[in-house]
CSV table of C-alpha atoms in Angstrom, one decimal:
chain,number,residue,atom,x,y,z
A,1,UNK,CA,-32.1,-70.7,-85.8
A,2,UNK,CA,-30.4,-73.9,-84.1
A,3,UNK,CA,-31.4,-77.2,-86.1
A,4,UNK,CA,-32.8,-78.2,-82.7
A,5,UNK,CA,-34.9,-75.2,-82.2
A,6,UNK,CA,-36.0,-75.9,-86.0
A,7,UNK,CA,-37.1,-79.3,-85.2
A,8,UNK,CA,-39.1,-77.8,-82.3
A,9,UNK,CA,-40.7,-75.3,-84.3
A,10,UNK,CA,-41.7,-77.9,-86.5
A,11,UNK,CA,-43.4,-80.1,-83.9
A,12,UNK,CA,-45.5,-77.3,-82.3
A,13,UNK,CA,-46.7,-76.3,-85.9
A,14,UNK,CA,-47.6,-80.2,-86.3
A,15,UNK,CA,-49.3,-79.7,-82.8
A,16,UNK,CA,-51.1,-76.7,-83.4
A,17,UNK,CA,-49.6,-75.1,-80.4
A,18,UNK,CA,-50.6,-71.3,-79.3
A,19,UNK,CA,-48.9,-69.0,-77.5
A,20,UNK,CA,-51.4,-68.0,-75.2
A,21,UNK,CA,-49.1,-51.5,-55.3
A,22,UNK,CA,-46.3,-50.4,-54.0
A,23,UNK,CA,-44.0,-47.8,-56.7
A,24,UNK,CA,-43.4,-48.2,-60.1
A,25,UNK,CA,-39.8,-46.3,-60.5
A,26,UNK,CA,-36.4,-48.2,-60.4
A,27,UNK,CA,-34.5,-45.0,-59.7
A,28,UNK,CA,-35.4,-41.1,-58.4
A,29,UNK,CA,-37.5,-38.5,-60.6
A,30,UNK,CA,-34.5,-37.0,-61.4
A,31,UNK,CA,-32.5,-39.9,-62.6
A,32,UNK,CA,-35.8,-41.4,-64.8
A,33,UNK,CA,-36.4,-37.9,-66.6
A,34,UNK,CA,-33.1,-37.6,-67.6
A,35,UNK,CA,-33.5,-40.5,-70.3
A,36,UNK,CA,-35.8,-38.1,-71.8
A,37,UNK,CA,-33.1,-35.8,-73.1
A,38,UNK,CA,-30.2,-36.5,-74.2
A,39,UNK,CA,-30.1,-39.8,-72.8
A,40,UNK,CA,-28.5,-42.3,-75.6
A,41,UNK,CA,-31.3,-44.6,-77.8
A,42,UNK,CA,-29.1,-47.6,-76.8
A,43,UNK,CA,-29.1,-49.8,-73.4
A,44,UNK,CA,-26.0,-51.9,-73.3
A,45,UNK,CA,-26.6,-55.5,-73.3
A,46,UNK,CA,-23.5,-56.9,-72.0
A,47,UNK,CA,-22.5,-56.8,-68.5
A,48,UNK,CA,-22.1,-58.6,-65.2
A,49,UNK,CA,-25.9,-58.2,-64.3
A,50,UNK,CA,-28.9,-57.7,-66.9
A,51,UNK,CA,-30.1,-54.4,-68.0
A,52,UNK,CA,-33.5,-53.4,-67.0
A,53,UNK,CA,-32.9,-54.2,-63.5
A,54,UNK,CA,-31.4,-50.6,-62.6
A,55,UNK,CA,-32.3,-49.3,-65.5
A,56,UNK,CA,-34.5,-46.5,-65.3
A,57,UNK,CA,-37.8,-47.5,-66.6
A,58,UNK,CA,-38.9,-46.7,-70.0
A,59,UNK,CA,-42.1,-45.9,-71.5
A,60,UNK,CA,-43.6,-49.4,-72.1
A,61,UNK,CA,-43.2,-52.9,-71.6
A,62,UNK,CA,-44.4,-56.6,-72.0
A,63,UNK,CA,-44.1,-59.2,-69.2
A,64,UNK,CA,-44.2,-62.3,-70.6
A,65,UNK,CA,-43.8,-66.1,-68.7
A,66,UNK,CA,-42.8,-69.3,-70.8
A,67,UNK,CA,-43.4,-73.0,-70.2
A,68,UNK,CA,-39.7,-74.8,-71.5
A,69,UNK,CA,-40.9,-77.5,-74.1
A,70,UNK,CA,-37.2,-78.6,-74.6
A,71,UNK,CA,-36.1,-82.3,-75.2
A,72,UNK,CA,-32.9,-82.7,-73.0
A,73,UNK,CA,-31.0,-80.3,-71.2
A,74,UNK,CA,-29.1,-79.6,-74.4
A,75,UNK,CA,-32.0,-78.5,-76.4
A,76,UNK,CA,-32.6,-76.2,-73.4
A,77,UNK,CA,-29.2,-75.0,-73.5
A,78,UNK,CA,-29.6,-74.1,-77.3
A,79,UNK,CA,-32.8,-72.0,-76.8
A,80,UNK,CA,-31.2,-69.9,-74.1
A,81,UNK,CA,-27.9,-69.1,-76.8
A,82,UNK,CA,-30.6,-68.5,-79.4
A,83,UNK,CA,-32.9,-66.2,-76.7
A,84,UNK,CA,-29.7,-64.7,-76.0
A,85,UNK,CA,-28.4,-63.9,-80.0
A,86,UNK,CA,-32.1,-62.2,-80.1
A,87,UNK,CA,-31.7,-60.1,-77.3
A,88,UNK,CA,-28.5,-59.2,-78.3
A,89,UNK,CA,-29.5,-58.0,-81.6
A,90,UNK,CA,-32.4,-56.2,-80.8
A,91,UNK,CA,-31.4,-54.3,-78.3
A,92,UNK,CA,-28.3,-53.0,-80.6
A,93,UNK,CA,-30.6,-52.7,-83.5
A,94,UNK,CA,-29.4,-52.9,-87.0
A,95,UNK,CA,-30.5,-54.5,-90.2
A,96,UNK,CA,-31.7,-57.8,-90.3
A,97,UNK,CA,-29.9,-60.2,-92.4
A,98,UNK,CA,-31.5,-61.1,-96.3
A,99,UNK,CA,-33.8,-63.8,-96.6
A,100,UNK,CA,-33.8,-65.9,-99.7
A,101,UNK,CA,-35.4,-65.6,-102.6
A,102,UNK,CA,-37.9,-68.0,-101.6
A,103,UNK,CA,-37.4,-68.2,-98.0
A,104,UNK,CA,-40.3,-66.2,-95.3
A,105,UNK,CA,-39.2,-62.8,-94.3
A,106,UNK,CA,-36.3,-62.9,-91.5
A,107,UNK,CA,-38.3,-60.1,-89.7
A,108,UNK,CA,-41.8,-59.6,-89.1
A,109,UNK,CA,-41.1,-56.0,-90.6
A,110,UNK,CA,-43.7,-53.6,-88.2
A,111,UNK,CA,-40.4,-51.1,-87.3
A,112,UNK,CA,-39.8,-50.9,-91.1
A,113,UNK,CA,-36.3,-52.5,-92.6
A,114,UNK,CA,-34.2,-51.1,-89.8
A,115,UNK,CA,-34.8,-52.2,-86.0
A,116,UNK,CA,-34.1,-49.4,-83.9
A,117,UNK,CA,-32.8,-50.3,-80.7
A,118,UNK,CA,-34.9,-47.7,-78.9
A,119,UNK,CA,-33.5,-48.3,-75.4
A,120,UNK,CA,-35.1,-51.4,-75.3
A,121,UNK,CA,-34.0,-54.1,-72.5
A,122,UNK,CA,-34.9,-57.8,-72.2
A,123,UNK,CA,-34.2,-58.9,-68.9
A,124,UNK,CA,-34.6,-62.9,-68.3
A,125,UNK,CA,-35.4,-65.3,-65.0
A,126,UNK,CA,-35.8,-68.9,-64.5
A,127,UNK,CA,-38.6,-70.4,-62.4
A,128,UNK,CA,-38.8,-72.8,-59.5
A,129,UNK,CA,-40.2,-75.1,-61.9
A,130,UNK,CA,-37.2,-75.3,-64.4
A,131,UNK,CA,-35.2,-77.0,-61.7
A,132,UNK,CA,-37.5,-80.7,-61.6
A,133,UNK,CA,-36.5,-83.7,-62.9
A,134,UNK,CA,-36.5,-82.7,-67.2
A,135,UNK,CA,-33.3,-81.1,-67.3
A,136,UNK,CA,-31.1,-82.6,-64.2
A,137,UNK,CA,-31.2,-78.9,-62.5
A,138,UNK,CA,-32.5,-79.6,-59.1
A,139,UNK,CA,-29.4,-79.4,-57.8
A,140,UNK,CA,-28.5,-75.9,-58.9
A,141,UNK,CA,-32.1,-74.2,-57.7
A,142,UNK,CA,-31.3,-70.8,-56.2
A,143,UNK,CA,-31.5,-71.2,-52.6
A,144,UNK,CA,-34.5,-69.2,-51.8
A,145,UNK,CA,-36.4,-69.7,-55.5
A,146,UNK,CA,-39.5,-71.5,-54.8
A,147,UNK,CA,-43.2,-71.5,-55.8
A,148,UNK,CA,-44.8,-67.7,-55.1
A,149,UNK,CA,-47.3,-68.7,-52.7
A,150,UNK,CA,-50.8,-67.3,-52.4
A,151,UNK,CA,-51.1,-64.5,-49.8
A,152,UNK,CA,-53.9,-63.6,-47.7
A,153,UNK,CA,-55.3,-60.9,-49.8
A,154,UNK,CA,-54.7,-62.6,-53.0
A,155,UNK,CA,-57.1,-64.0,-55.5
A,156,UNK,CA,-54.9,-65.9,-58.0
A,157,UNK,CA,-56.0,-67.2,-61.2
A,158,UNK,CA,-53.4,-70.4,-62.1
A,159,UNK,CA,-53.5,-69.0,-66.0
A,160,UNK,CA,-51.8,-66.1,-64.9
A,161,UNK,CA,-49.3,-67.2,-63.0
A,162,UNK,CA,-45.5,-68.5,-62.7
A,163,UNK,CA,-43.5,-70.2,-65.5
A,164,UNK,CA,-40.2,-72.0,-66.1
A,165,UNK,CA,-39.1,-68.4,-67.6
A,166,UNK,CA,-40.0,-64.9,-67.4
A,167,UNK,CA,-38.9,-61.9,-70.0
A,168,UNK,CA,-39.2,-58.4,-69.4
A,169,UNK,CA,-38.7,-56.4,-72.1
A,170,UNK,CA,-39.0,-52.5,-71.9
A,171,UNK,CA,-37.9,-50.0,-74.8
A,172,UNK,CA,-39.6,-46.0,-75.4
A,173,UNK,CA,-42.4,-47.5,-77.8
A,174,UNK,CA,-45.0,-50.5,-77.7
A,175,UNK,CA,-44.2,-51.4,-80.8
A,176,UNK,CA,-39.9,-51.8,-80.3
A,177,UNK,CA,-41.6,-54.3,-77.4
A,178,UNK,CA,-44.2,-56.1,-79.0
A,179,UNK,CA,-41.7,-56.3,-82.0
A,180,UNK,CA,-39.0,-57.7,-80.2
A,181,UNK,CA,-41.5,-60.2,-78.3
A,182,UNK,CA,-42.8,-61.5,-81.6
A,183,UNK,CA,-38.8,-62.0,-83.0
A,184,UNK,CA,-38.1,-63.7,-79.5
A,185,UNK,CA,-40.9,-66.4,-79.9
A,186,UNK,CA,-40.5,-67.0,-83.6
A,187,UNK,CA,-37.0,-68.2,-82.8
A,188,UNK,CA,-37.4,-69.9,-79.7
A,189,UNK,CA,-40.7,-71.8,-80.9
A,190,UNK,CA,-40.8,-75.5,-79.9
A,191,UNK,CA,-38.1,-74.8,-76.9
A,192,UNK,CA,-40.1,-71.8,-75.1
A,193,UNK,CA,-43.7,-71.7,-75.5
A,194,UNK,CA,-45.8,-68.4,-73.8
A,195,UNK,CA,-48.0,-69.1,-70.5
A,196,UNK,CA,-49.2,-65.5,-69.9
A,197,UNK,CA,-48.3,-62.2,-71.2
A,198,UNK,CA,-49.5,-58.9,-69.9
A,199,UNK,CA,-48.6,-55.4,-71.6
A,200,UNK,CA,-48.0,-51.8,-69.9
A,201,UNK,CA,-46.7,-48.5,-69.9
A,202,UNK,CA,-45.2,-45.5,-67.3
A,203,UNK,CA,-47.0,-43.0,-67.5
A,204,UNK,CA,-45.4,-38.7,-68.1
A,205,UNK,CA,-44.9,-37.4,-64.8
A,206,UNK,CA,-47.9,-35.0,-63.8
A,207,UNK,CA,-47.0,-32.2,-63.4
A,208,UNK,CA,-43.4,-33.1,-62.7
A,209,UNK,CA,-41.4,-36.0,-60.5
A,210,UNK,CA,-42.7,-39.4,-60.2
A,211,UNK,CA,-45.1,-40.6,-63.2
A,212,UNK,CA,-48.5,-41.8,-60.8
A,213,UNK,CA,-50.1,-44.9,-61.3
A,214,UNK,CA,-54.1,-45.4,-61.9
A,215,UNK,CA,-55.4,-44.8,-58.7
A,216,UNK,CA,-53.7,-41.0,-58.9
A,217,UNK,CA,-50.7,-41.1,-56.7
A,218,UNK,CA,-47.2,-41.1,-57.3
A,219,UNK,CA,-45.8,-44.4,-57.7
A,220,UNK,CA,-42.2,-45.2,-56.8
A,221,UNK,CA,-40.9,-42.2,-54.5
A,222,UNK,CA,-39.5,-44.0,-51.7
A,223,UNK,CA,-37.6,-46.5,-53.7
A,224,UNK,CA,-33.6,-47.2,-52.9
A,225,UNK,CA,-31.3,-45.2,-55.0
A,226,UNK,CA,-30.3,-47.5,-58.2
A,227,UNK,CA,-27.1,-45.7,-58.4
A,228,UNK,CA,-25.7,-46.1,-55.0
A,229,UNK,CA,-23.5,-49.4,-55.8
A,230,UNK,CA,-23.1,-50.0,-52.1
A,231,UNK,CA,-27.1,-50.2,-51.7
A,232,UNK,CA,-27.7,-52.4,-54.6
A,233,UNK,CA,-24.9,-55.2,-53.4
A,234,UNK,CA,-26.8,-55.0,-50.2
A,235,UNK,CA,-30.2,-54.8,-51.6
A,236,UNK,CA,-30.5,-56.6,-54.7
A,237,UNK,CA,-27.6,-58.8,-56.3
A,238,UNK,CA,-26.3,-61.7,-55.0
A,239,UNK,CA,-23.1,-62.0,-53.8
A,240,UNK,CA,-20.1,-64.2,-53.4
A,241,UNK,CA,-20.7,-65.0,-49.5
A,242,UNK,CA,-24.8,-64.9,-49.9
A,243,UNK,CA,-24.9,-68.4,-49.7
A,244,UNK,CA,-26.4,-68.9,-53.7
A,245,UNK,CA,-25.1,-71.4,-55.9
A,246,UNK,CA,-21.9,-70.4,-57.4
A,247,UNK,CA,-23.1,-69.7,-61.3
A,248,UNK,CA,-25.8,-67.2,-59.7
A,249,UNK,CA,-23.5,-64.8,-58.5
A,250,UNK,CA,-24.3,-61.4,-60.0
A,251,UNK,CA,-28.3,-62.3,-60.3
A,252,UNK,CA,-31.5,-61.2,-58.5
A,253,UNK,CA,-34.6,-62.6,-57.5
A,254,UNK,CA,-37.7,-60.8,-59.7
A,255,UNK,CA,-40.9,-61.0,-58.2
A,256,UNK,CA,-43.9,-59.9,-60.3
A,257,UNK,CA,-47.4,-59.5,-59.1
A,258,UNK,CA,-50.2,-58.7,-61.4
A,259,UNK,CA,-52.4,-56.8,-59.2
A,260,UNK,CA,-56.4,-55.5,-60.8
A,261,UNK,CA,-57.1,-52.1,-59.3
A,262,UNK,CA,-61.2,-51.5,-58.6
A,263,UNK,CA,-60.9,-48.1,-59.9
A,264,UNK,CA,-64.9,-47.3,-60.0
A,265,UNK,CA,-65.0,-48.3,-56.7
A,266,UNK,CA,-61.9,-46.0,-55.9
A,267,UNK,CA,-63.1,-43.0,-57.2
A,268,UNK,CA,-65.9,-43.1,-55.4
A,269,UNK,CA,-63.8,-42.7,-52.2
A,270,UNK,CA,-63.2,-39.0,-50.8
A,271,UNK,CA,-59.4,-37.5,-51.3
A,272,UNK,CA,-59.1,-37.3,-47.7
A,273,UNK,CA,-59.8,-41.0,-47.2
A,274,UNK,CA,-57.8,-41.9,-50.2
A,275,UNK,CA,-54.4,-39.8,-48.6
A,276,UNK,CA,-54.8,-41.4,-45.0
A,277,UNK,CA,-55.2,-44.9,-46.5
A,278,UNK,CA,-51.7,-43.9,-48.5
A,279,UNK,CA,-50.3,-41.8,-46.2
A,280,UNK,CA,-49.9,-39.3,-48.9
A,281,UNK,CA,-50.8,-36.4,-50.6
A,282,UNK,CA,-52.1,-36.9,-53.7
A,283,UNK,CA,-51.5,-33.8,-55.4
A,284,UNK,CA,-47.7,-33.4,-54.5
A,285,UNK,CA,-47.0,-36.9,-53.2
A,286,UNK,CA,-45.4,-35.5,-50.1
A,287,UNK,CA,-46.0,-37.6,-46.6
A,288,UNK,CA,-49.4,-36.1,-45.0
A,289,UNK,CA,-46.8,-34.6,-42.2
A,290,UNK,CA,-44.8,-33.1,-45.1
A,291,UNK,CA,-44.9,-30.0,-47.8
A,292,UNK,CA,-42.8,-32.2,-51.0
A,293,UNK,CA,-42.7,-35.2,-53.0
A,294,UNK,CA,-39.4,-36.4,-51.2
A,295,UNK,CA,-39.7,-35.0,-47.7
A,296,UNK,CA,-39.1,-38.1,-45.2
A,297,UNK,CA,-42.3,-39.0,-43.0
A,298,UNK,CA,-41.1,-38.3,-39.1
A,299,UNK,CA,-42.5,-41.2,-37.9
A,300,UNK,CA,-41.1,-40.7,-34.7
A,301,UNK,CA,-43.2,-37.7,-34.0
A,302,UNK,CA,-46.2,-39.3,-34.5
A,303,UNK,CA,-46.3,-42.4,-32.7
A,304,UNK,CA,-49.9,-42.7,-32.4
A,305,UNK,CA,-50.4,-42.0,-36.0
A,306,UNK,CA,-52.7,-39.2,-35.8
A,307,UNK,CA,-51.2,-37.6,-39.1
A,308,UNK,CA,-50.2,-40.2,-40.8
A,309,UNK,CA,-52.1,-43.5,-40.0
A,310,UNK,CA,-50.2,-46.6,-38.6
A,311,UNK,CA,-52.0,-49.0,-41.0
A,312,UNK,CA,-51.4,-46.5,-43.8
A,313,UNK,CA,-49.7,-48.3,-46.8
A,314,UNK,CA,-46.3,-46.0,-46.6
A,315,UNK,CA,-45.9,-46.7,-43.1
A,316,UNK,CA,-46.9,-50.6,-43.2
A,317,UNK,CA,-44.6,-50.6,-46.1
A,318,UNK,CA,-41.6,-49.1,-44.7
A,319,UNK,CA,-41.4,-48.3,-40.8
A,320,UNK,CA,-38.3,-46.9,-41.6
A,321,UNK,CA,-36.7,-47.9,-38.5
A,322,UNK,CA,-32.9,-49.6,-38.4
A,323,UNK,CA,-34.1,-52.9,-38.6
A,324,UNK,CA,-36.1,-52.1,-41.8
A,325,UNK,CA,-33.6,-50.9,-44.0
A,326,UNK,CA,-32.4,-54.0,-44.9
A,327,UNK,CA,-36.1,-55.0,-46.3
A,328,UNK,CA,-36.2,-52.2,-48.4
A,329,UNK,CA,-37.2,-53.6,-52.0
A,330,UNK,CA,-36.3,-52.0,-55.6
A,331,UNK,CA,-39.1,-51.4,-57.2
A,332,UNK,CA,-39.8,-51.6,-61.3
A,333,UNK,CA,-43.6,-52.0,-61.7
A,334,UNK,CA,-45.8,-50.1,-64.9
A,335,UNK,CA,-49.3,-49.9,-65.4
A,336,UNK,CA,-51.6,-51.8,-67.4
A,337,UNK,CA,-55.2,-51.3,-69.2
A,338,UNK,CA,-56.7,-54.6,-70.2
A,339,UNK,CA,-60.3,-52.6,-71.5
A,340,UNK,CA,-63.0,-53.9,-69.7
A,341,UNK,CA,-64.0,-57.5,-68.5
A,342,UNK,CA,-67.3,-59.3,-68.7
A,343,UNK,CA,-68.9,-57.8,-66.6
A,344,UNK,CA,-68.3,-53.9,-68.3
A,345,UNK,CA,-66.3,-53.2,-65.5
A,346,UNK,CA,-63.3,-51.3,-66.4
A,347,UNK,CA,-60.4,-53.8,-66.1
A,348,UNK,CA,-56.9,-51.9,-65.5
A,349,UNK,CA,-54.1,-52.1,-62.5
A,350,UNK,CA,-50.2,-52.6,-61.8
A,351,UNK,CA,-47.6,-54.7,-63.0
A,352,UNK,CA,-45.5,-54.9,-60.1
A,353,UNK,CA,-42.5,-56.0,-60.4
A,354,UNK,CA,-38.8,-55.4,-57.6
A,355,UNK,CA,-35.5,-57.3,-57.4
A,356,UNK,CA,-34.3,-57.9,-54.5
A,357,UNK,CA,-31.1,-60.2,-52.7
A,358,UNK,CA,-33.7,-62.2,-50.2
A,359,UNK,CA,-37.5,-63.3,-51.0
A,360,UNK,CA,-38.0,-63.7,-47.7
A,361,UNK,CA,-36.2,-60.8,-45.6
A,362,UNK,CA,-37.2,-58.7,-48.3
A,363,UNK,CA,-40.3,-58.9,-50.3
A,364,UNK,CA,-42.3,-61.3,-48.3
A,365,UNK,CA,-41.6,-59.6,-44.8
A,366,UNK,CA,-43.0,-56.2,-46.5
A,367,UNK,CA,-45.8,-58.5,-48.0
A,368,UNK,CA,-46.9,-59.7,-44.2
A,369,UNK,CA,-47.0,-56.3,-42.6
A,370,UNK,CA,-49.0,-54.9,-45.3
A,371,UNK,CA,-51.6,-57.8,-44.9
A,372,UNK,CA,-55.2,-56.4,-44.2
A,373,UNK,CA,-54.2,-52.8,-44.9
A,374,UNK,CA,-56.8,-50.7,-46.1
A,375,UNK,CA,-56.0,-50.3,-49.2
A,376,UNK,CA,-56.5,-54.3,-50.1
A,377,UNK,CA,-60.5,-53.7,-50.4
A,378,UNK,CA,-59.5,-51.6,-53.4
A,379,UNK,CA,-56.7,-54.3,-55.1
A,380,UNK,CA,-56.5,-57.7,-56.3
A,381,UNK,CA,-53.6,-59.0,-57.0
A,382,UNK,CA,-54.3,-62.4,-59.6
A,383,UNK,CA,-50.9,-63.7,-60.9
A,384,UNK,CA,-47.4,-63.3,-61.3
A,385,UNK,CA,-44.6,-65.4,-60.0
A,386,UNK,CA,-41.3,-65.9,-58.3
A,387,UNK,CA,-38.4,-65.8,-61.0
A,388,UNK,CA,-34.1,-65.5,-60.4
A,389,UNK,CA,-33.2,-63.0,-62.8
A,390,UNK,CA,-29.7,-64.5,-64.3
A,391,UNK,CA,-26.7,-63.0,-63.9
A,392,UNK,CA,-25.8,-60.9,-67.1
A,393,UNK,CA,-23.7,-61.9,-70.3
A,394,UNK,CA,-20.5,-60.4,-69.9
A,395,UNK,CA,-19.1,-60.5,-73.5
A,396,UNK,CA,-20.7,-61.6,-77.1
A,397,UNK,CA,-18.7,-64.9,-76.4
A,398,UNK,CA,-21.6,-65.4,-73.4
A,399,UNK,CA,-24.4,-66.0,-73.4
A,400,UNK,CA,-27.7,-65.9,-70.6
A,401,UNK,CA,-27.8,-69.1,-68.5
A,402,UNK,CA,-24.6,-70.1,-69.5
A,403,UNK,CA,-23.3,-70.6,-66.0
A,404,UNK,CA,-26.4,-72.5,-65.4
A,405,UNK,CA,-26.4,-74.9,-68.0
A,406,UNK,CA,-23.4,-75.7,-69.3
């Protein structure tokens, strides 16, 4: 740990500080069960964009959003090398180094004395907020990162949402994330502190293709294909002649929306009702005008939406039409369980979360048309946040935010 970060750490222990529905798949059925079997246990960190971006999704995950406690731009500059060293480590795995004899243990110890790397992936953004007056940055703002608004349908609690930072980390098991989450805050403490955290998992696909989220219907089938290159230097990173400051070349803008699903009200709503207000089968997850999971809805021959609805969410979410295909988003979203709230109503939803190159050709014009579809007397969405997901660290010399800081 930096002396800088140490002196932080001390200060917040002085303080008593605490850390306080669109698809879920990044890439085809095919592609995600393959990391099943024989896929390797190790994600590699380095690279010219961050890892869990294309990735296909694993099991579980944390989403996690930090307020930067800093002094000085340089202090900030030291927690992102140290956030970076973590990362780096525990997504390699190894051993972690001997304490001294009288020194706490260097690792919190709950994956035993070795940390597997367990194709875990800790992907990390910066906020509209980092770039205000504390650390001279407002000059160097992505372009399009602002503030997420609140949208018509929305019902957001301010607890739960942006941050200067976000962190998603992903790995096969919840306790290779909430280990690496724990490592991550003990050694940024004082720099980073936690302003809202929210845990979740993909579920096994049932009975095969894409995994379904709570309300019983495949999640994720009409996402772009992650390993088309071409489609994701359209789609999702930022590129020398998109107009983004020049150290952001090679990012992505992250948008994550915590969104509650009213499940006993849902179930209470026939199958038939349930397809036409997704436009899906909810056995198979084929288009209501088709026989299989990846069949493409002929929109065209059925203009007046007799089969499948015009306000249904497939169709509001994609038209499908030429001028759409640029607004396609990738999607990377997992479900959550949260118990019950006060009320004893069960308390459970979707972590959505897609990359894309443009908030606003993108995400927010997908956003608009599905305003005042059907399906929002079922959802509410309570937090989240608009976050630029850094361009990766090319080398162990590098290291996140680099370009951005230094």
């Amino acid at each position: 740990m930096s002396e800088v970060l140490r002196r932080g750490f001390l200060r917040g222990a002085a303080a008593g500080t605490v850390g306080a529905v669109a698809g879920a798949a990044a890439v085809p059925a095919a592609a995600r069960s393959s990391q099943r079997q024989g896929a390797p246990a190790r994600i590699p960190f380095h690279g010219a964009h961050q890892a869990g971006i294309l990735t296909p999704p694993q099991r579980a995950t944390a989403f996690i959003a930090f307020d930067a406690t800093a002094e000085g731009r340089k202090e900030l500059a030291d927690a992102f090398r140290t956030l970076t060293e973590r990362c780096r480590f525990l997504t390699t795995g190894g051993t972690p180094d001997p304490a001294g004899i009288t020194a706490p243990p260097v690792d919190s110890g709950t994956l035993g004395p070795q940390v597997a790397a367990d194709r875990l992936t800790a992907t990390v953004g910066v906020g509209a907020s980092l770039f205000d007056e504390r650390y001279g940055l407002k000059d160097r703002k992505p372009r399009r990162l602002r503030t997420m608004p609140s949208f018509p349908d929305d019902d957001l609690d301010a607890g739960w949402c942006h941050g200067d930072l976000s962190l998603q980390l992903c790995a096969e098991s919840p306790d290779t994330v909430l280990h690496a989450l724990r490592d991550i805050a003990r050694h940024t403490r004082g720099a980073l502190q936690v302003r809202w955290r929210l845990d979740g998992f993909v579920s096994p696909p049932r009975p095969s293709g894409t995994p379904r989220n709570h309300m019983g219907f495949k999640d994720g089938t009409a996402n772009p294909d992650a390993g088309d290159a071409r489609q994701m230097d359209r789609l999702v990173w930022t590129g020398a002649h998109s107009g983004e400051p020049g150290w952001a070349v090679g990012g992505s803008y992250q948008v994550i929306r915590l969104i509650r699903m009213l499940v006993e009200f849902w179930d209470r709503v026939s199958i038939t009702e349930q397809e036409r207000m997704l436009g899906r089968s909810r056995e198979t997850g084929a288009p209501l005008d088709g026989r299989h999971e990846f069949d493409t809805p002929r929109y065209a021959q059925d203009p007046k939406g007799d089969i499948i609805p015009l306000d249904s969410h497939i169709r509001r979410a994609d038209p499908r039409t030429a001028h759409s295909e640029d607004q396609r988003i990738l999607r990377r979203a997992y479900n959550y369980d949260r118990g019950m709230d006060g009320n004893g109503n069960l308390d459970m939803g979707l972590m959505f979360c897609c990359y894309q190159q443009d908030l606003v050709r993108q995400f927010e014009t997908v956003q608009k048309r599905l305003a005042g579809e059907p399906l929002v007397d079922y959802i509410t969405p309570f937090g989240g946040g608009y976050f630029y997901a850094l361009p990766g660290a090319k080398d162990r010399t590098d290291w996140l935010g680099r370009t951005l800081l230094s």
